[in-house]
Tab-separated table of N, CA and C in Angstrom:
chain	number	residue	atom	x	y	z
A	1	THR	N	25.359	-22.337	-2.115
A	1	THR	CA	24.979	-23.866	-1.929
A	1	THR	C	23.585	-23.625	-1.589
A	2	ARG	N	22.547	-24.586	-2.217
A	2	ARG	CA	21.131	-24.333	-2.326
A	2	ARG	C	20.816	-24.685	-0.866
A	3	ILE	N	19.604	-23.722	-0.070
A	3	ILE	CA	19.248	-24.197	0.963
A	3	ILE	C	18.012	-24.774	1.073
A	4	PRO	N	17.504	-25.832	1.381
A	4	PRO	CA	16.238	-26.800	1.436
A	4	PRO	C	15.188	-25.865	1.802
A	5	GLU	N	14.130	-26.057	1.375
A	5	GLU	CA	12.979	-25.299	1.163
A	5	GLU	C	12.286	-25.244	2.544
A	6	SER	N	12.324	-26.204	3.629
A	6	SER	CA	12.060	-26.358	5.038
A	6	SER	C	13.051	-25.472	5.489
A	7	GLU	N	14.335	-25.216	5.080
A	7	GLU	CA	15.247	-24.252	6.055
A	7	GLU	C	14.866	-22.925	5.686
A	8	GLN	N	14.518	-22.518	4.450
A	8	GLN	CA	14.094	-21.268	4.025
A	8	GLN	C	12.980	-20.948	4.635
A	9	GLN	N	12.103	-21.729	4.901
A	9	GLN	CA	10.646	-21.358	5.859
A	9	GLN	C	11.061	-21.209	7.218
A	10	ARG	N	11.966	-21.927	7.457
A	10	ARG	CA	12.448	-21.829	8.980
A	10	ARG	C	13.082	-20.547	9.289
A	11	ILE	N	13.709	-19.923	8.017
A	11	ILE	CA	14.796	-18.582	8.408
A	11	ILE	C	13.615	-17.534	8.377
A	12	LEU	N	12.517	-17.794	7.484
A	12	LEU	CA	11.549	-16.935	7.087
A	12	LEU	C	10.774	-16.469	8.491
A	13	LEU	N	10.605	-17.234	8.890
A	13	LEU	CA	9.569	-17.264	10.361
A	13	LEU	C	10.613	-16.736	11.398
A	14	GLU	N	11.881	-16.994	11.626
A	14	GLU	CA	12.457	-16.378	12.314
A	14	GLU	C	12.624	-14.974	12.256
A	15	LEU	N	12.705	-14.547	10.642
A	15	LEU	CA	13.018	-13.256	10.550
A	15	LEU	C	11.905	-12.308	10.822
A	16	LEU	N	10.267	-12.831	10.483
A	16	LEU	CA	9.300	-12.268	10.543
A	16	LEU	C	9.192	-12.069	12.108
A	17	ILE	N	9.198	-12.845	13.270
A	17	ILE	CA	9.344	-12.710	14.647
A	17	ILE	C	10.402	-11.658	15.031
A	18	ALA	N	11.791	-11.600	14.467
A	18	ALA	CA	12.594	-10.745	14.736
A	18	ALA	C	11.985	-9.258	14.081
A	19	LEU	N	11.482	-9.271	13.119
A	19	LEU	CA	11.001	-7.917	12.657
A	19	LEU	C	9.698	-7.434	13.309
A	20	GLN	N	8.987	-8.287	14.024
A	20	GLN	CA	7.898	-7.603	14.953
A	20	GLN	C	8.637	-7.128	15.968
A	21	HIS	N	9.660	-7.410	16.415
A	21	HIS	CA	10.283	-6.861	17.854
A	21	HIS	C	11.334	-5.865	17.676
A	22	ALA	N	11.559	-5.570	16.235
A	22	ALA	CA	12.386	-4.651	15.991
A	22	ALA	C	12.063	-3.436	16.680
A	23	VAL	N	12.898	-2.306	17.185
A	23	VAL	CA	12.336	-1.070	17.641
A	23	VAL	C	12.838	0.023	16.468
A	24	ASP	N	13.877	-0.197	15.619
A	24	ASP	CA	14.161	0.871	14.733
A	24	ASP	C	14.511	0.291	13.501
A	25	LEU	N	14.757	1.350	12.482
A	25	LEU	CA	14.892	0.849	11.224
A	25	LEU	C	16.345	0.130	11.224
A	26	ASP	N	17.455	0.666	11.774
A	26	ASP	CA	18.441	-0.113	11.957
A	26	ASP	C	18.608	-1.652	12.250
A	27	SER	N	17.623	-2.037	13.056
A	27	SER	CA	17.628	-3.119	13.699
A	27	SER	C	16.607	-4.013	12.689
A	28	VAL	N	15.755	-3.107	11.871
A	28	VAL	CA	14.903	-3.975	10.928
A	28	VAL	C	15.870	-4.345	9.878
A	29	LEU	N	16.811	-3.554	9.248
A	29	LEU	CA	17.599	-3.703	8.187
A	29	LEU	C	18.780	-4.846	8.621
A	30	ALA	N	19.129	-4.842	9.973
A	30	ALA	CA	20.152	-5.781	10.392
A	30	ALA	C	19.662	-7.013	10.063
A	31	HIS	N	18.337	-7.305	10.764
A	31	HIS	CA	17.851	-8.574	10.807
A	31	HIS	C	17.579	-9.148	9.152
A	32	MET	N	17.118	-8.012	8.239
A	32	MET	CA	16.970	-8.420	7.189
A	32	MET	C	18.316	-9.059	6.280
A	33	LEU	N	19.268	-8.192	6.395
A	33	LEU	CA	20.412	-8.540	5.787
A	33	LEU	C	21.167	-9.581	6.520
A	34	ALA	N	21.055	-9.763	7.749
A	34	ALA	CA	21.811	-11.160	8.490
A	34	ALA	C	21.042	-12.224	8.138
A	35	ALA	N	19.591	-12.402	7.765
A	35	ALA	CA	19.030	-13.306	7.221
A	35	ALA	C	19.249	-13.932	5.715
A	36	ILE	N	19.390	-12.635	4.919
A	36	ILE	CA	19.835	-13.451	3.426
A	36	ILE	C	21.362	-13.646	3.549
A	37	THR	N	22.309	-12.801	4.408
A	37	THR	CA	24.044	-13.696	4.182
A	37	THR	C	24.260	-14.244	5.061
A	38	ASN	N	23.759	-14.489	6.265
A	38	ASN	CA	24.116	-15.523	7.120
A	38	ASN	C	23.397	-16.700	7.183
A	39	GLU	N	22.104	-16.629	7.105
A	39	GLU	CA	21.211	-17.732	7.213
A	39	GLU	C	20.910	-18.325	5.741
A	40	LEU	N	20.792	-17.478	4.626
A	40	LEU	CA	20.548	-17.985	3.489
A	40	LEU	C	21.677	-18.368	2.832
A	41	ASP	N	22.953	-17.726	3.364
A	41	ASP	CA	24.244	-17.951	2.778
A	41	ASP	C	24.519	-17.077	1.442
A	42	PHE	N	24.089	-15.849	1.039
A	42	PHE	CA	24.380	-15.270	-0.447
A	42	PHE	C	25.559	-14.515	0.448
A	43	ALA	N	26.433	-14.324	-0.942
A	43	ALA	CA	27.600	-13.776	-0.550
A	43	ALA	C	27.460	-12.437	-0.039
A	44	ASN	N	26.738	-11.502	-0.544
A	44	ASN	CA	26.160	-10.075	-0.442
A	44	ASN	C	24.943	-9.695	-0.636
A	45	ALA	N	24.608	-8.844	0.332
A	45	ALA	CA	23.178	-7.879	-0.135
A	45	ALA	C	23.440	-6.489	0.442
A	46	VAL	N	22.980	-5.519	-0.235
A	46	VAL	CA	22.872	-4.306	0.175
A	46	VAL	C	21.030	-3.768	0.035
A	47	VAL	N	21.228	-2.707	0.665
A	47	VAL	CA	19.601	-1.979	0.516
A	47	VAL	C	19.802	-0.657	0.918
A	48	ALA	N	19.043	-0.116	-0.046
A	48	ALA	CA	18.989	1.503	0.032
A	48	ALA	C	17.502	1.844	0.306
A	49	LEU	N	17.271	2.691	1.346
A	49	LEU	CA	15.881	3.152	1.824
A	49	LEU	C	15.654	4.716	0.976
A	50	VAL	N	14.255	4.919	0.913
A	50	VAL	CA	13.737	5.942	0.296
A	50	VAL	C	13.478	7.132	1.271
A	51	ASP	N	14.186	8.391	1.272
A	51	ASP	CA	13.617	9.560	2.106
A	51	ASP	C	12.369	10.279	1.552
A	52	GLN	N	11.560	9.876	2.100
A	52	GLN	CA	9.959	10.274	1.220
A	52	GLN	C	10.045	11.677	1.358
A	53	GLU	N	10.499	12.574	2.298
A	53	GLU	CA	10.244	14.129	2.272
A	53	GLU	C	11.382	14.770	1.329
A	54	GLN	N	12.470	14.170	1.464
A	54	GLN	CA	13.737	14.791	0.411
A	54	GLN	C	13.795	13.976	-1.022
A	55	GLN	N	12.860	13.071	-1.062
A	55	GLN	CA	13.144	12.050	-2.234
A	55	GLN	C	14.473	11.570	-2.875
A	56	VAL	N	14.941	11.263	-1.969
A	56	VAL	CA	16.636	10.592	-2.263
A	56	VAL	C	16.548	9.344	-1.971
A	57	LEU	N	17.500	8.591	-2.321
A	57	LEU	CA	17.845	6.999	-2.127
A	57	LEU	C	18.890	7.469	-1.488
A	58	GLN	N	18.799	6.968	0.005
A	58	GLN	CA	19.705	7.290	1.212
A	58	GLN	C	20.857	6.363	0.796
A	59	PRO	N	21.946	6.356	1.573
A	59	PRO	CA	23.137	5.568	1.329
A	59	PRO	C	23.011	3.724	1.105
A	60	TRP	N	23.581	3.102	0.446
A	60	TRP	CA	23.499	1.628	0.486
A	60	TRP	C	24.109	1.315	1.682
A	61	MET	N	23.307	0.094	2.292
A	61	MET	CA	23.880	-0.373	3.508
A	61	MET	C	24.063	-1.964	3.445
A	62	SER	N	25.031	-2.214	3.880
A	62	SER	CA	25.336	-3.795	4.036
A	62	SER	C	25.169	-4.024	5.448
A	63	GLN	N	25.323	-5.164	5.937
A	63	GLN	CA	25.391	-5.680	7.091
A	63	GLN	C	26.206	-4.865	8.142
A	64	ASN	N	27.409	-4.093	7.845
A	64	ASN	CA	28.436	-3.471	8.485
A	64	ASN	C	28.718	-1.956	8.402
A	65	LYS	N	28.210	-1.612	7.191
A	65	LYS	CA	28.865	-0.559	6.493
A	65	LYS	C	27.720	0.079	5.798
A	66	GLU	N	28.058	1.792	5.392
A	66	GLU	CA	27.609	2.290	4.404
A	66	GLU	C	28.551	2.349	3.074
A	67	HIS	N	27.766	2.337	2.064
A	67	HIS	CA	28.720	2.315	0.732
A	67	HIS	C	28.699	3.469	0.099
A	68	LYS	N	27.930	4.329	0.207
A	68	LYS	CA	27.652	5.895	-0.641
A	68	LYS	C	26.795	6.880	-0.494
A	69	THR	N	27.066	7.890	-1.050
A	69	THR	CA	26.420	9.004	-0.333
A	69	THR	C	25.019	8.886	-0.970
A	70	ALA	N	23.952	9.547	-0.421
A	70	ALA	CA	22.464	9.694	-1.012
A	70	ALA	C	22.608	10.212	-2.349
A	71	VAL	N	21.466	9.658	-3.079
A	71	VAL	CA	21.437	10.168	-4.391
A	71	VAL	C	19.792	10.509	-4.913
A	72	LEU	N	19.586	11.642	-5.463
A	72	LEU	CA	18.490	12.063	-5.937
A	72	LEU	C	17.669	10.940	-6.566
A	73	LEU	N	16.306	10.678	-6.346
A	73	LEU	CA	15.499	10.000	-6.762
A	73	LEU	C	14.868	10.709	-8.233
A	74	GLU	N	16.061	10.448	-9.033
A	74	GLU	CA	15.277	10.768	-10.620
A	74	GLU	C	15.415	9.778	-11.551
A	75	ARG	N	14.921	10.050	-12.682
A	75	ARG	CA	15.286	9.171	-13.694
A	75	ARG	C	16.571	8.857	-14.054
A	76	PRO	N	17.362	7.623	-13.936
A	76	PRO	CA	16.245	6.437	-14.365
A	76	PRO	C	15.986	5.686	-12.863
A	77	GLN	N	16.424	6.218	-11.819
A	77	GLN	CA	16.384	5.578	-10.469
A	77	GLN	C	14.707	5.206	-10.116
A	78	VAL	N	13.996	6.113	-10.249
A	78	VAL	CA	12.500	6.205	-10.165
A	78	VAL	C	12.033	5.084	-11.008
A	79	SER	N	12.508	4.505	-12.334
A	79	SER	CA	11.974	3.586	-12.808
A	79	SER	C	12.050	2.104	-11.815
A	80	LEU	N	12.874	1.909	-11.442
A	80	LEU	CA	13.113	0.788	-10.674
A	80	LEU	C	11.773	0.520	-9.679
A	81	PHE	N	11.111	1.564	-9.273
A	81	PHE	CA	9.892	1.819	-8.640
A	81	PHE	C	8.540	1.330	-9.235
A	82	GLU	N	8.555	1.803	-10.614
A	82	GLU	CA	7.488	1.891	-11.415
A	82	GLU	C	6.953	0.310	-11.601
A	83	THR	N	7.613	-0.456	-11.235
A	83	THR	CA	7.144	-1.855	-11.173
A	83	THR	C	7.481	-2.416	-9.627
A	84	SER	N	6.298	-3.507	-9.555
A	84	SER	CA	6.535	-4.357	-8.309
A	84	SER	C	7.253	-5.414	-8.514
A	85	ASP	N	7.688	-5.705	-9.958
A	85	ASP	CA	8.449	-6.938	-10.051
A	85	ASP	C	9.780	-6.838	-9.967
A	86	PRO	N	10.447	-7.859	-9.464
A	86	PRO	CA	11.885	-7.876	-9.325
A	86	PRO	C	12.631	-8.320	-10.271
A	87	LEU	N	13.600	-7.671	-10.612
A	87	LEU	CA	14.631	-7.801	-11.688
A	87	LEU	C	15.727	-8.720	-11.480
A	88	VAL	N	15.656	-9.901	-12.136
A	88	VAL	CA	16.759	-10.675	-12.289
A	88	VAL	C	17.675	-10.383	-13.351
A	89	ALA	N	19.142	-9.744	-13.211
A	89	ALA	CA	19.586	-9.414	-14.341
A	89	ALA	C	20.872	-9.390	-14.308
A	90	VAL	N	21.965	-9.293	-15.434
A	90	VAL	CA	23.037	-8.956	-15.166
A	90	VAL	C	23.484	-7.699	-14.625
A	91	LEU	N	23.824	-7.421	-13.391
A	91	LEU	CA	24.072	-6.058	-13.008
A	91	LEU	C	25.122	-5.076	-13.598
A	92	THR	N	25.897	-5.572	-14.428
A	92	THR	CA	26.673	-5.223	-15.140
A	92	THR	C	26.071	-4.724	-16.660
A	93	SER	N	25.001	-4.722	-16.818
A	93	SER	CA	24.203	-4.554	-18.052
A	93	SER	C	23.877	-2.917	-17.972
A	94	GLY	N	23.718	-2.546	-19.300
A	94	GLY	CA	23.442	-0.878	-19.402
A	94	GLY	C	22.430	-0.465	-18.691
A	95	GLU	N	21.316	-1.268	-18.370
A	95	GLU	CA	20.201	-0.721	-17.578
A	95	GLU	C	20.530	-0.593	-16.005
A	96	PHE	N	21.603	-0.892	-15.300
A	96	PHE	CA	21.747	-0.645	-14.075
A	96	PHE	C	23.129	-0.122	-13.952
A	97	THR	N	23.861	0.676	-15.142
A	97	THR	CA	24.869	1.428	-14.848
A	97	THR	C	24.793	2.651	-13.927
A	98	HIS	N	23.492	3.285	-14.349
A	98	HIS	CA	23.186	4.404	-13.635
A	98	HIS	C	23.397	4.304	-12.032
A	99	LEU	N	23.346	3.063	-11.425
A	99	LEU	CA	23.665	2.723	-10.000
A	99	LEU	C	25.112	2.221	-9.613
A	100	ASP	N	25.824	2.235	-10.530
A	100	ASP	CA	27.189	1.987	-10.479
A	100	ASP	C	27.335	0.340	-9.674
A	101	LEU	N	26.311	-0.419	-9.875
A	101	LEU	CA	26.455	-1.818	-9.084
A	101	LEU	C	27.535	-2.616	-9.209
A	102	SER	N	28.008	-2.743	-10.707
A	102	SER	CA	29.361	-3.675	-10.866
A	102	SER	C	30.564	-2.968	-10.239
A	103	SER	N	30.711	-1.887	-10.293
A	103	SER	CA	32.039	-1.347	-9.781
A	103	SER	C	31.982	-0.928	-8.459
A	104	GLN	N	30.846	-0.552	-7.812
A	104	GLN	CA	30.733	-0.688	-6.186
A	104	GLN	C	30.684	-1.409	-5.377
A	105	PHE	N	29.987	-2.711	-6.002
A	105	PHE	CA	29.794	-3.886	-5.206
A	105	PHE	C	30.543	-5.272	-5.776
A	106	GLY	N	30.729	-5.079	-6.812
A	106	GLY	CA	31.250	-6.299	-7.536
A	106	GLY	C	30.204	-7.248	-7.941
A	107	TYR	N	28.921	-6.820	-8.063
A	107	TYR	CA	28.148	-7.931	-8.277
A	107	TYR	C	27.992	-8.416	-9.998
A	108	ARG	N	28.079	-9.390	-10.294
A	108	ARG	CA	28.011	-9.773	-11.505
A	108	ARG	C	26.542	-10.151	-12.142
A	109	HIS	N	25.940	-11.125	-11.156
A	109	HIS	CA	24.714	-11.187	-11.338
A	109	HIS	C	23.900	-11.184	-10.048
A	110	GLY	N	22.593	-10.450	-10.003
A	110	GLY	CA	21.892	-10.148	-8.986
A	110	GLY	C	20.384	-10.117	-9.144
A	111	LEU	N	19.818	-10.063	-7.953
A	111	LEU	CA	18.387	-9.844	-8.097
A	111	LEU	C	18.295	-8.369	-7.273
A	112	ALA	N	17.398	-7.700	-8.045
A	112	ALA	CA	17.399	-6.137	-7.734
A	112	ALA	C	15.437	-5.954	-7.361
A	113	VAL	N	15.475	-5.777	-6.356
A	113	VAL	CA	14.061	-5.903	-5.777
A	113	VAL	C	13.602	-4.346	-5.304
A	114	PRO	N	12.556	-4.045	-6.119
A	114	PRO	CA	11.986	-2.666	-5.415
A	114	PRO	C	11.167	-3.022	-4.297
A	115	MET	N	11.311	-2.228	-3.453
A	115	MET	CA	10.661	-2.494	-1.985
A	115	MET	C	9.413	-1.428	-1.767
A	116	HIS	N	8.169	-1.876	-1.641
A	116	HIS	CA	6.946	-1.054	-1.767
A	116	HIS	C	6.082	-1.487	-0.447
A	117	TRP	N	5.446	-0.328	-0.042
A	117	TRP	CA	4.517	-0.425	0.736
A	117	TRP	C	3.176	-0.072	0.260
A	118	GLY	N	2.560	-0.598	-0.179
A	118	GLY	CA	1.355	-0.299	-1.087
A	118	GLY	C	1.816	0.379	-2.194
A	119	VAL	N	1.570	1.711	-2.445
A	119	VAL	CA	2.179	2.115	-3.562
A	119	VAL	C	3.531	2.956	-3.329
A	120	LEU	N	3.534	3.265	-1.864
A	120	LEU	CA	4.923	3.727	-1.603
A	120	LEU	C	6.388	3.290	-1.579
A	121	PRO	N	7.242	3.782	-2.392
A	121	PRO	CA	8.513	3.020	-2.617
A	121	PRO	C	9.296	3.020	-1.295
A	122	ILE	N	9.607	2.264	-0.705
A	122	ILE	CA	10.359	1.987	0.531
A	122	ILE	C	11.879	2.188	0.205
A	123	GLY	N	12.169	1.047	-0.778
A	123	GLY	CA	13.943	1.170	-0.783
A	123	GLY	C	13.932	0.042	-1.762
A	124	ILE	N	15.216	-0.135	-2.058
A	124	ILE	CA	15.814	-1.020	-3.098
A	124	ILE	C	16.406	-2.282	-2.453
A	125	LEU	N	16.511	-3.493	-2.621
A	125	LEU	CA	17.282	-4.573	-2.079
A	125	LEU	C	17.802	-5.177	-3.279
A	126	LEU	N	19.154	-5.018	-3.016
A	126	LEU	CA	20.007	-5.935	-4.104
A	126	LEU	C	20.988	-7.144	-3.379
A	127	VAL	N	20.677	-8.076	-4.197
A	127	VAL	CA	21.455	-9.328	-3.414
A	127	VAL	C	22.260	-10.109	-4.628
A	128	ASP	N	23.690	-10.177	-4.184
A	128	ASP	CA	24.348	-10.943	-5.317
A	128	ASP	C	24.088	-12.520	-5.463
A	129	LEU	N	23.580	-12.989	-6.610
A	129	LEU	CA	23.219	-14.232	-6.718
A	129	LEU	C	24.161	-15.278	-6.969
A	130	ALA	N	25.390	-14.677	-7.348
A	130	ALA	CA	26.651	-15.645	-7.612
A	130	ALA	C	26.584	-17.026	-7.713
A	131	GLY	N	26.046	-17.604	-9.025
A	131	GLY	CA	26.002	-18.978	-9.077
A	131	GLY	C	24.398	-19.416	-8.756
A	132	ARG	N	23.728	-18.649	-8.322
A	132	ARG	CA	22.082	-19.110	-7.837
A	132	ARG	C	21.112	-18.296	-8.765
A	133	GLU	N	21.575	-17.766	-9.828
A	133	GLU	CA	20.678	-16.763	-10.299
A	133	GLU	C	19.581	-17.538	-10.937
A	134	ASN	N	19.492	-18.925	-11.237
A	134	ASN	CA	18.377	-19.858	-11.798
A	134	ASN	C	17.763	-20.391	-10.526
A	135	ASP	N	17.735	-19.943	-9.462
A	135	ASP	CA	17.130	-20.538	-8.578
A	135	ASP	C	15.891	-20.136	-7.978
A	136	VAL	N	14.471	-20.623	-8.512
A	136	VAL	CA	13.559	-19.497	-8.510
A	136	VAL	C	13.053	-19.790	-7.170
A	137	GLU	N	13.231	-20.783	-6.533
A	137	GLU	CA	12.666	-20.690	-5.010
A	137	GLU	C	13.583	-19.841	-3.847
A	138	GLU	N	14.857	-19.485	-4.146
A	138	GLU	CA	15.288	-18.676	-3.288
A	138	GLU	C	15.136	-17.541	-3.797
A	139	CYS	N	15.132	-17.151	-4.982
A	139	CYS	CA	14.694	-15.629	-5.595
A	139	CYS	C	13.308	-15.697	-4.653
A	140	ALA	N	12.202	-16.552	-4.726
A	140	ALA	CA	10.913	-16.013	-4.080
A	140	ALA	C	11.138	-15.856	-2.787
A	141	THR	N	12.008	-16.532	-2.152
A	141	THR	CA	12.232	-16.249	-0.676
A	141	THR	C	13.011	-14.941	-0.307
A	142	LEU	N	13.967	-14.395	-1.086
A	142	LEU	CA	14.311	-13.410	-1.150
A	142	LEU	C	13.180	-12.014	-1.324
A	143	ILE	N	12.270	-12.287	-2.238
A	143	ILE	CA	11.431	-11.477	-2.579
A	143	ILE	C	10.574	-11.104	-1.528
A	144	THR	N	9.924	-12.376	-0.813
A	144	THR	CA	9.377	-12.496	0.400
A	144	THR	C	9.720	-11.662	1.502
A	145	ILE	N	11.135	-12.025	1.845
A	145	ILE	CA	11.651	-11.291	2.710
A	145	ILE	C	11.860	-9.728	2.560
A	146	SER	N	12.046	-9.267	1.334
A	146	SER	CA	11.913	-7.856	0.970
A	146	SER	C	10.446	-7.121	1.209
A	147	GLU	N	9.512	-8.216	0.738
A	147	GLU	CA	8.169	-7.694	1.054
A	147	GLU	C	7.711	-7.333	2.439
A	148	HIS	N	7.839	-8.386	3.443
A	148	HIS	CA	7.968	-8.276	4.703
A	148	HIS	C	8.566	-7.162	5.379
A	149	THR	N	9.889	-7.176	4.982
A	149	THR	CA	10.777	-5.738	5.453
A	149	THR	C	10.186	-4.463	5.269
A	150	ALA	N	9.800	-4.489	3.698
A	150	ALA	CA	8.922	-3.283	3.340
A	150	ALA	C	7.957	-2.684	4.345
A	151	VAL	N	7.046	-3.941	4.551
A	151	VAL	CA	5.647	-3.504	5.060
A	151	VAL	C	6.080	-2.958	6.729
A	152	THR	N	7.099	-3.832	7.226
A	152	THR	CA	7.613	-3.190	8.698
A	152	THR	C	8.172	-1.938	8.516
A	153	ILE	N	8.892	-1.500	7.704
A	153	ILE	CA	9.595	0.040	7.533
A	153	ILE	C	8.472	0.822	7.165
A	154	GLY	N	7.529	0.455	6.598
A	154	GLY	CA	6.336	1.437	5.806
A	154	GLY	C	5.832	1.618	7.387
A	155	MET	N	5.217	0.778	8.188
A	155	MET	CA	4.492	0.935	9.214
A	155	MET	C	5.467	1.795	10.285
A	156	MET	N	6.744	1.573	10.425
A	156	MET	CA	7.390	2.038	11.299
A	156	MET	C	7.589	3.726	10.928
A	157	GLN	N	7.703	4.002	9.550
A	157	GLN	CA	7.706	5.432	9.105
A	157	GLN	C	6.218	6.181	9.323
A	158	THR	N	5.253	5.174	9.215
A	158	THR	CA	3.826	5.848	9.347
A	158	THR	C	3.636	6.115	10.663
A	159	ARG	N	3.960	5.329	11.534
A	159	ARG	CA	3.931	5.737	12.959
A	159	ARG	C	4.797	6.888	13.463
A	160	ARG	N	6.165	7.137	13.001
A	160	ARG	CA	6.887	8.128	13.093
A	160	ARG	C	6.182	9.620	12.658
A	161	ARG	N	5.793	9.381	11.784
A	161	ARG	CA	5.060	10.621	11.002
A	161	ARG	C	3.940	10.923	11.700
A	162	LEU	N	2.792	9.979	12.142
A	162	LEU	CA	1.957	10.179	12.924
A	162	LEU	C	2.147	10.873	14.303
A	163	ALA	N	3.151	10.254	14.785
A	163	ALA	CA	3.721	11.072	16.263
A	163	ALA	C	4.163	12.456	15.997
A	164	ARG	N	4.956	12.727	14.976
A	164	ARG	CA	5.472	13.927	14.844
A	164	ARG	C	4.205	14.876	14.392
A	165	ASP	N	3.415	14.702	13.244
A	165	ASP	CA	2.078	15.567	13.242
A	165	ASP	C	1.500	15.576	14.487
A	166	SER	N	1.341	14.652	15.355
A	166	SER	CA	0.213	14.936	16.883
A	166	SER	C	1.019	15.592	17.559
A	167	ALA	N	2.402	15.663	17.639
A	167	ALA	CA	3.210	16.670	18.551
A	167	ALA	C	2.911	17.942	18.171
A	168	VAL	N	2.996	18.402	16.715
A	168	VAL	CA	2.820	19.433	16.021
A	168	VAL	C	1.221	20.085	16.433
A	169	GLN	N	0.330	19.224	16.135
A	169	GLN	CA	-1.030	19.501	16.725
A	169	GLN	C	-1.259	19.817	18.147
A	170	GLU	N	-0.635	19.200	18.864
A	170	GLU	CA	-0.479	19.481	20.530
A	170	GLU	C	-0.167	21.106	20.461
A	171	GLU	N	1.375	20.852	20.141
A	171	GLU	CA	1.875	22.242	20.400
A	171	GLU	C	1.121	23.657	19.659
A	172	ARG	N	0.406	23.273	18.655
A	172	ARG	CA	-0.462	24.477	18.204
A	172	ARG	C	-1.778	24.745	18.950
A	173	ALA	N	-1.843	23.759	19.814
A	173	ALA	CA	-3.281	23.608	20.596
A	173	ALA	C	-2.998	24.818	21.857
A	174	ARG	N	-1.856	24.762	22.109
A	174	ARG	CA	-1.267	25.336	23.540
A	174	ARG	C	-1.537	26.738	23.158
């Protein structure tokens, strides 16, 4: 069912407030996935984050579970990050078979959104559009949600890296 634009804006605002108060990556992902599935009423959504140090796509996460072991970020997975354009596609088509989305998640139509913080790949958000694939406004809302979530995650990862680097420098100074 289509969510009115004013309701989408309210959901987005509430998510942004929740993201500002999130204390860790798990809570960020939980807020994002809850907004998509509970508030916007999409049947399913999954997200996988990129481990920058090991260059792997971490396990796919939905609201309550992990779905798959991590996979190395090699071709063709990296090709999803070479564009910031979301891909609205039939997920059973050949270009997505390397992610095994149709058998793993049961999606027939979906939105694949590469999540970036600047040029840094953060993750991939996949949303089962199930009958709503032609709704441009709802797809735009999903893209906005993924963009704001990617910024939050990128800032968290940067703060964590800076704290770790600072601790190393302090230890070396002793």
